[in-house]
Every structure is written in structure tokens, then in C-alpha cells.
Amino acid sequence: MFVDAADLDTKSSYKLLIGGIIPRAIAWVSTESVDGVGNLAPVSFFTAVGRKPPLLSISMQPRSDGITLKDTFVNIRDTGEFVVNMATLPLADHLHRSAFEFETDVDEFTALGLETEPSQAVRPRRVKDAPIAFECRLNRIIPVEGSLDHVVWGEVVRFYVRDDLYLEGGRIDTAAIPAVGRLAAEYTLVNTVFTTPLDDDLVETHASQRMHRLDERAADWSPIDTDSWSPSGSTMSEGSK
């Protein structure tokens, strides 16, 4: 099947993007408003873009109403600082709930019951139990023509790596991290590692299997088919805006 992008509305295009680009790393972004209110939100349009200086990129849509800019973006724009925290399995529920559309004056660390630690080089706090965090200063904002979407580049000015994960030579012990990634509207646990080539029988066995669901839902279930999903990337729930 071929789908002409010109025939798609924003929601339909978003579905194909998030279902076709998997798994996606999740930037769990902590910011602080000009009034000092803490904000936390997951962003899965996220990648590294440069090495020297180290640069990260996150892309954000407006809120689910389609016209209001998200607090994360506003805070980065107005203060020029943010922290990207690593998403892991023990923090997955907090991560998911941080996608709710809280009111702007709500400190989301407090609302979610998350412990924080002060950053060294920027004002926003980091998530205490996140094993890795990147303290960033705003490098540039790139508006996406024809929408209220924005691409944000941040320069990493401090790396936080939990002591037991930092190996000799400056390498991170990635296999010791229960990292969580994003599929379409669901999550995946990164719990296998390999180099190529693999045995052909092993490849065939794994290539023909569906992913194993940790939540024991039906194999073809998806949040996209429920009222809790929003094409803004936000999670809709009771008490959300």
C-alpha cells in the first residue's frame, strides 16, 4: 500500500509517522517557567544532532486544542534552559502521567510525586531516579512552516550519568539500563542486545513473532483506538485540560 501524504490531514499523517518510526527514544523534558513552576513532559520526536558542541533536538506540537503552545515549549523559549531525563521502566508510569495536560500553574513534579535533584548548570531540576540526564541551553528554535509545531535544539552543557553506569574510558553501561522507548502510542522495554551477523534460525524465529505485551492486553489493542489518546502527543485523562 502506498499513501499519498498530500491526501492526509494532520492526525492521519501523525499516525503513520509514529507507527512507522519505531522505537523512538523518549526525551523526558523538565523545564521551569519564568515564575519558577516546574514542568515535566515526554517528547518522542527526539534525537542527537551534533557532537562538538553536543546538541539534542526535540520537536513539539501544540496542546490537544491545536492552538495553545505547550508549557514545555513556552518555558524553553522564555528561559532558554531545559533538562532531558532518560525514561526507564521503574519510572514508566510517572512518565506516562507527565503527558497529561496539567494547568500551567501546577508544579508537575509535585503533582506526580517525583523526587528531584538540582541541576549544576541550568535552573530546571532533573528527575532524581533518572539514570542519565542532559542539562541543556537553548541553541535555536525552528518553526515548522504551516503549523504551530517547533523544533528545538539544545546544547548539552552538563551530562549526568549515575556512577555505576559510567565505565572506564567514558563509556556508558547501556545493557544495565532498563530503557523505555516509544512505539506508536505505546511503550517498549529495551531488553535485548546483539551484534550482527546472527544465526539465520534465530533471526527467522524473532522476525516472525509479535512483540510480547507486558501489560497482558489483547495483542492488537492500541491506545490510539481509545479516548485517552490525542494526536498532540498528550495523554487525555480526568483532570486534564
Tab-separated table of C-alpha atoms in Angstrom, residues 22-185:
chain	number	residue	atom	x	y	z
A	22	ILE	CA	9.854	2.759	15.987
A	23	PRO	CA	11.259	2.505	18.534
A	24	ARG	CA	11.740	6.163	19.386
A	25	ALA	CA	13.867	7.353	22.274
A	26	ILE	CA	11.924	9.491	24.753
A	27	ALA	CA	13.197	12.843	25.946
A	28	TRP	CA	11.617	13.324	29.369
A	29	VAL	CA	11.965	17.091	29.428
A	30	SER	CA	12.000	19.091	32.634
A	31	THR	CA	11.646	22.859	32.456
A	32	GLU	CA	10.850	25.752	34.736
A	33	SER	CA	8.621	28.708	33.953
A	34	VAL	CA	9.746	32.293	34.418
A	35	ASP	CA	7.697	32.182	37.641
A	36	GLY	CA	9.580	29.116	38.896
A	37	VAL	CA	6.875	26.476	38.253
A	38	GLY	CA	8.311	23.055	37.413
A	39	ASN	CA	7.116	21.244	34.305
A	40	LEU	CA	7.780	17.741	33.020
A	41	ALA	CA	6.745	16.176	29.713
A	42	PRO	CA	7.766	13.285	27.442
A	43	VAL	CA	8.798	14.092	23.873
A	44	SER	CA	9.420	11.211	21.462
A	45	PHE	CA	10.323	13.314	18.432
A	46	PHE	CA	13.859	13.389	19.828
A	47	THR	CA	17.408	12.730	18.688
A	48	ALA	CA	21.041	13.843	18.881
A	49	VAL	CA	22.134	16.248	16.148
A	50	GLY	CA	25.717	17.231	16.963
A	51	ARG	CA	28.836	16.122	18.840
A	52	LYS	CA	31.033	19.201	19.368
A	53	PRO	CA	29.231	21.016	20.820
A	54	PRO	CA	26.857	18.201	21.835
A	55	LEU	CA	23.390	19.086	20.545
A	56	LEU	CA	19.974	17.498	21.084
A	57	SER	CA	16.778	18.069	19.126
A	58	ILE	CA	13.183	17.834	20.337
A	59	SER	CA	10.074	18.587	18.290
A	60	MET	CA	6.792	19.643	19.869
A	61	GLN	CA	3.220	20.074	18.734
A	62	PRO	CA	0.693	22.411	20.400
A	63	ARG	CA	-1.744	21.154	23.040
A	64	SER	CA	-4.697	18.981	22.076
A	65	ASP	CA	-6.802	22.071	21.286
A	66	GLY	CA	-4.461	22.665	18.343
A	67	ILE	CA	-3.858	26.339	19.173
A	68	THR	CA	-2.213	26.559	22.600
A	69	LEU	CA	1.543	26.130	22.852
A	70	LYS	CA	2.675	23.515	25.350
A	71	ASP	CA	4.217	24.695	28.616
A	72	THR	CA	7.424	22.804	27.807
A	73	PHE	CA	7.969	24.842	24.665
A	74	VAL	CA	6.968	28.148	26.261
A	75	ASN	CA	9.327	27.565	29.187
A	76	ILE	CA	12.259	26.713	26.915
A	77	ARG	CA	11.536	29.714	24.706
A	78	ASP	CA	11.242	32.107	27.645
A	79	THR	CA	14.084	30.824	29.862
A	80	GLY	CA	16.465	29.234	27.379
A	81	GLU	CA	17.049	26.148	29.537
A	82	PHE	CA	15.829	22.558	29.907
A	83	VAL	CA	16.886	19.097	31.068
A	84	VAL	CA	16.383	15.842	29.174
A	85	ASN	CA	15.945	12.915	31.589
A	86	MET	CA	16.216	9.276	30.472
A	87	ALA	CA	12.996	7.237	30.562
A	88	THR	CA	13.273	3.847	32.292
A	89	LEU	CA	10.882	1.067	33.268
A	90	PRO	CA	10.667	1.920	37.012
A	91	LEU	CA	9.607	5.450	36.023
A	92	ALA	CA	7.295	4.476	33.150
A	93	ASP	CA	4.013	5.247	34.906
A	94	HIS	CA	5.245	8.654	36.051
A	95	LEU	CA	6.496	9.242	32.519
A	96	HIS	CA	3.081	8.405	31.074
A	97	ARG	CA	1.204	10.572	33.560
A	98	SER	CA	3.503	13.503	32.843
A	99	ALA	CA	1.913	13.629	29.370
A	100	PHE	CA	-1.385	14.772	30.950
A	101	GLU	CA	-2.266	18.382	30.171
A	102	PHE	CA	-1.889	19.972	33.602
A	103	GLU	CA	-2.763	23.602	34.189
A	104	THR	CA	0.176	25.959	33.671
A	105	ASP	CA	0.430	26.914	37.351
A	106	VAL	CA	0.739	23.279	38.534
A	107	ASP	CA	4.201	22.052	39.519
A	108	GLU	CA	4.198	18.671	37.802
A	109	PHE	CA	6.973	17.184	39.929
A	110	THR	CA	4.752	17.741	42.962
A	111	ALA	CA	1.599	16.570	41.171
A	112	LEU	CA	3.308	13.350	40.090
A	113	GLY	CA	5.057	12.736	43.399
A	114	LEU	CA	8.509	12.694	41.820
A	115	GLU	CA	11.708	13.450	43.702
A	116	THR	CA	14.098	15.881	42.051
A	117	GLU	CA	17.715	16.906	42.235
A	118	PRO	CA	19.112	20.345	41.408
A	119	SER	CA	20.965	20.721	38.154
A	120	GLN	CA	24.516	22.099	38.079
A	121	ALA	CA	24.409	24.468	35.113
A	122	VAL	CA	20.723	25.254	34.480
A	123	ARG	CA	17.697	26.176	36.618
A	124	PRO	CA	15.309	23.291	35.797
A	125	ARG	CA	15.586	20.322	38.142
A	126	ARG	CA	16.276	16.796	36.969
A	127	VAL	CA	14.338	13.652	37.883
A	128	LYS	CA	16.233	12.141	40.823
A	129	ASP	CA	15.856	8.495	39.760
A	130	ALA	CA	16.619	9.021	36.079
A	131	PRO	CA	19.982	7.295	35.493
A	132	ILE	CA	21.107	9.789	32.840
A	133	ALA	CA	20.235	13.450	32.270
A	134	PHE	CA	21.380	16.161	29.886
A	135	GLU	CA	21.383	19.762	31.084
A	136	CYS	CA	20.725	21.935	28.040
A	137	ARG	CA	20.769	25.565	26.995
A	138	LEU	CA	18.664	26.668	24.049
A	139	ASN	CA	20.615	26.758	20.794
A	140	ARG	CA	17.840	27.564	18.324
A	141	ILE	CA	14.125	27.262	17.640
A	142	ILE	CA	13.000	26.209	14.164
A	143	PRO	CA	9.309	26.838	13.405
A	144	VAL	CA	7.633	24.221	11.207
A	145	GLU	CA	6.038	26.112	8.331
A	146	GLY	CA	2.267	25.887	8.153
A	147	SER	CA	1.765	24.697	11.739
A	148	LEU	CA	2.364	25.558	15.378
A	149	ASP	CA	4.964	22.780	15.637
A	150	HIS	CA	8.506	23.759	16.618
A	151	VAL	CA	11.891	22.053	16.547
A	152	VAL	CA	14.142	22.964	19.459
A	153	TRP	CA	17.875	22.419	19.524
A	154	GLY	CA	19.612	22.397	22.887
A	155	GLU	CA	23.323	22.407	23.636
A	156	VAL	CA	24.255	19.938	26.356
A	157	VAL	CA	26.337	21.818	28.934
A	158	ARG	CA	26.364	19.104	31.624
A	159	PHE	CA	25.974	15.329	31.430
A	160	TYR	CA	24.704	13.481	34.491
A	161	VAL	CA	25.460	9.734	34.486
A	162	ARG	CA	24.764	7.586	37.536
A	163	ASP	CA	28.091	6.456	38.977
A	164	ASP	CA	27.630	2.713	38.443
A	165	LEU	CA	26.832	3.244	34.752
A	166	TYR	CA	29.928	5.289	33.936
A	167	LEU	CA	32.631	2.885	32.804
A	168	GLU	CA	36.347	3.336	32.329
A	169	GLY	CA	37.077	5.232	29.157
A	170	GLY	CA	33.872	7.270	29.374
A	171	ARG	CA	31.552	4.552	28.070
A	172	ILE	CA	28.037	4.068	29.480
A	173	ASP	CA	26.972	0.565	30.518
A	174	THR	CA	23.878	0.607	28.289
A	175	ALA	CA	22.989	-3.038	28.917
A	176	ALA	CA	22.402	-2.234	32.596
A	177	ILE	CA	19.698	0.350	31.828
A	178	PRO	CA	16.016	-0.732	31.531
A	179	ALA	CA	15.435	1.953	28.920
A	180	VAL	CA	11.895	2.615	27.695
A	181	GLY	CA	11.134	3.720	24.140
A	182	ARG	CA	8.011	4.801	22.301
A	183	LEU	CA	6.172	2.802	19.649
A	184	ALA	CA	3.005	4.375	18.221
A	185	ALA	CA	1.002	5.290	21.330
